Amino acid sequence: MEAGSSRYGSPEAAESQQLRGTNQSGMRDHNERLVLSLVRQSGALAKSDIARMTGLSAQTVSVIMRELEVEGLLLRQEPVRGKIGQPSIPMALNPEGAFFIGLKIGRRSAELVLIDFLGNSRAMLQNSYGYPTPRDTIDFVKSGIAEMRASLTREQDKRIAGLGVAMPFELWNWVDTAGAPREIMDEWRNRDIRADLQALFSFPVYVQNDATSACGAELVFGDIGTLRDFVYFYIGAFAGGGVVLNGRLYSGPTGNAGALGSMPVPGPGGRPTQLIDVASIAVLEKSLNAKGIEASYLWTSPEEWSDLGPELDSWIATASDALAYAIVASASVIDFESAVIDGWMPPAIRARMVQAVQSAIGKIDVEGLRIPSVREGTVGIHARAMGGASLPLSERFLIGSTAPSRGV
Amino acid sequence: MEAGSSRYGSPEAAESQQLRGTNQSGMRDHNERLVLSLVRQSGALAKSDIARMTGLSAQTVSVIMRELEVEGLLLRQEPVRGKIGQPSIPMALNPEGAFFIGLKIGRRSAELVLIDFLGNSRAMLQNSYGYPTPRDTIDFVKSGIAEMRASLTREQDKRIAGLGVAMPFELWNWVDTAGAPREIMDEWRNRDIRADLQALFSFPVYVQNDATSACGAELVFGDIGTLRDFVYFYIGAFAGGGVVLNGRLYSGPTGNAGALGSMPVPGPGGRPTQLIDVASIAVLEKSLNAKGIEASYLWTSPEEWSDLGPELDSWIATASDALAYAIVASASVIDFESAVIDGWMPPAIRARMVQAVQSAIGKIDVEGLRIPSVREGTVGIHARAMGGASLPLSERFLIGSTAPSRGV
DNA sequence: CAATAATTAAATCACTCTTATTTATTATTG
DNA sequence: CAATAATAAATAAGAGTGATTTAATTATTG
């Protein structure tokens, strides 16, 4: 069985690759998603605002938004007075409009998160382990989701729109690094985890690369302003990335776009190495362990690391040099506006890394390029699970990138 | 005046960035483009084929294709018999359906090409120079296009759909390399060449990066089979690239996507350098000149280079190492299916380079990546001018990437 | 009260879909 | 080999959907 392309995907992944025609329901669907996307971006918008922004007629927008209000996806806000003319009525997303579940499968732990339509976390569960097994993971999901659903009203439960799973690319190749038995890893390789989970639930189940998911969380829930094209790095036990093009998460033909951990970079002494070998928490842990420093709190308390001394400083330095290099290389493939860095680390450390990366970029020859600005991620440590949850949200309620032309 | 984003673009570039709604004419436009794209890809297709491929109803396809036939864009072929049922009538693109003009502005010469709807070259003009000036370029375009149009019937002339200009990113930064006076280069910087050309013609004028254009030519006219995602390298006086995502040329938010010449790569001795500094014809020329070998025929006869000896061999070796590295780095940003290499060189040399690149990739650590296959470009030396011409074709007749959902 | 802007009802228009029909061809039967 | 059945392509007619246009209503400012 071919791995990869069949690993990631959605219920309809198979047919979506084909070029399809558009009909009226496709047109309406597109316009509805457009309205929801704009309202999400702006907080709240009046129908007349939407009409201006989309070029649709006021009447069309009126019909669409009334329907979205009836469906419980939009909430009427207080009329805005003070301007000439009839006061406008901003429409905001209804937090209770839909719910989404995200699952992150990591090297040391799994996370389940339940979020509402605005991306607020409503419940979160964790499960730690030495290494993940399919059986335990499915048990965790089964009981965890049951517990979460018990906290919802019947009305809310009906509005669960899907489960998104964020997991690493070819997790079964961890044999060496994770200290897991080969037969467990082979189980991961040979099992279709998406299908197994789909069998448990009536809502759709999606699977996506974990770092790509984190990137999706930044896109949908993060504070990115008008940013529409960026490259994203998530520094966890390993390092990975994601790519946003034209306001849309781009996961690539095989779902492995943004495999930035595998980017070749000049290592210590100029010898080429992979980004993941210098810019990951696992490397930091190893260097601490080598000095006899116990560092398991790196995994357990990402909100606050204790004083780490010079090992941390030199890790930040080498990791940032490599990240700077990877950003420049990425910018020569796609002219990203920004590079966003987040990870399983305290915000203060993240801020130091961003600063270090910015100054490291200054030392690289960037002629012929527009260098993306470097910023911190705004979602933080739970970005992967949140990103999993963002997947059904995007699939169901958000718009694709290239706007179909409106015609004249 | 801000350079870059305002440099490249189309007549409607300003508004197209906005998220627009879709209406019926947009839907029809989309479906028409879809039909034309599929017919272009397949050579000729019956209405029933299109209906199956698009998911549109047979009747809808019938109406659309009849109209395209009346407009002279499609040609009815001989009915296909031998299968059960009524014989199908394949519809092919009408070569006379539309005409396009491409202009390449290069370091040593400009090229004008007139192509038909199938991409066949109908006329080609060249203008050599030490360095390009805006005034001479516009004169060349004016007289060249007048000459080309004189060869067309009145009917054909009416079907010219646009002019596409392929020129380097920030051409005015050639001050050092091209030996051109600063004031000429500043003229390039401060002038809006697109507007100047647009003033001369009633059809739309587009401008795009030259290597991106070459990539577009490969996409639209090349023999790429079902390839839908690839990274493209064009090795000319300088080196540049392009990116195709989901079957569509991706030029990026500032039009500088695929600036692969600026990709940092390990140079001779492991010191980081830019791809352009090892993999460009200018570098080859310099190394030949250093040995006292006159090499101006590199520019004048790209179809056949004479015996070049060891300098060529070592150039191919270093260039290929760097290309291999750039391909791996690109693959960690986007999981391209293929890397396509073309350039201003004889096909035999191109073939040697591709082979060398393939074996060089084998020596790089590619864990966690799916390595794209490496292939030769199929358009060849005139890819940039052809790509310019492909720009109005794409804008007017081809489909965007993400298929708008068809709805249920 | 005049001007302005938001909103929406009603009528209209454009485009696709469904259904049914016509036409052309191959496959099968006696 | 002629007659019949099966299959597939193409299209006409009518229904349905959704956006647009037009015009009216409402709420506010100055």
Short mmCIF file of C-alpha atoms in Angstrom, two decimals, chain A residues 103-104 165-167 208-222 224 230-236 240-244 249 340-344 377-391:
data_model
loop_
_atom_site.label_atom_id
_atom_site.label_comp_id
_atom_site.label_asym_id
_atom_site.label_seq_id
_atom_site.Cartn_x
_atom_site.Cartn_y
_atom_site.Cartn_z
CA LEU A 103 -6.84 15.63 18.02
CA LYS A 104 -3.07 15.93 18.09
CA VAL A 165 -6.51 14.78 13.40
CA ALA A 166 -3.05 16.36 13.40
CA MET A 167 -0.28 13.80 13.21
CA GLN A 208 -3.52 16.26 8.27
CA ASN A 209 0.17 16.72 8.97
CA ASP A 210 0.67 18.09 12.50
CA ALA A 211 2.78 21.11 11.62
CA THR A 212 0.52 21.94 8.69
CA SER A 213 -2.35 21.81 11.16
CA ALA A 214 -0.60 24.20 13.51
CA CYS A 215 -0.17 26.51 10.56
CA GLY A 216 -3.89 26.20 9.85
CA ALA A 217 -4.66 27.19 13.43
CA GLU A 218 -2.57 30.32 13.00
CA LEU A 219 -4.41 31.11 9.79
CA VAL A 220 -7.92 30.58 11.10
CA PHE A 221 -7.61 31.55 14.77
CA GLY A 222 -4.38 33.51 14.95
CA ILE A 224 -2.49 37.61 11.51
CA PHE A 230 3.21 33.14 4.90
CA VAL A 231 5.52 30.27 5.75
CA TYR A 232 5.10 28.80 9.20
CA PHE A 233 7.45 26.91 11.50
CA TYR A 234 6.36 24.86 14.47
CA ILE A 235 9.22 23.89 16.77
CA GLY A 236 8.15 20.87 18.79
CA GLY A 240 7.86 21.10 10.92
CA GLY A 241 6.10 23.72 8.94
CA GLY A 242 3.21 24.84 6.87
CA VAL A 243 2.46 27.10 3.96
CA VAL A 244 -0.34 29.61 3.47
CA LEU A 249 -3.61 26.60 3.86
CA VAL A 340 5.73 32.88 11.45
CA ILE A 341 7.47 30.94 14.20
CA ASP A 342 5.65 29.12 16.96
CA GLY A 343 6.28 26.03 19.01
CA TRP A 344 6.10 24.00 22.16
CA GLY A 377 2.92 32.77 16.20
CA THR A 378 -0.10 33.86 18.21
CA VAL A 379 -1.73 30.51 18.90
CA GLY A 380 1.01 28.91 20.95
CA ILE A 381 1.64 25.46 22.32
CA HIS A 382 -1.72 23.95 21.47
CA ALA A 383 -1.57 25.04 17.84
CA ARG A 384 -1.47 21.49 16.50
CA ALA A 385 -4.64 20.29 18.23
CA MET A 386 -6.36 23.58 17.46
CA GLY A 387 -5.28 23.19 13.87
CA GLY A 388 -6.82 19.75 13.77
CA ALA A 389 -10.07 21.30 14.89
CA SER A 390 -9.72 24.04 12.29
CA LEU A 391 -9.74 21.46 9.55
#
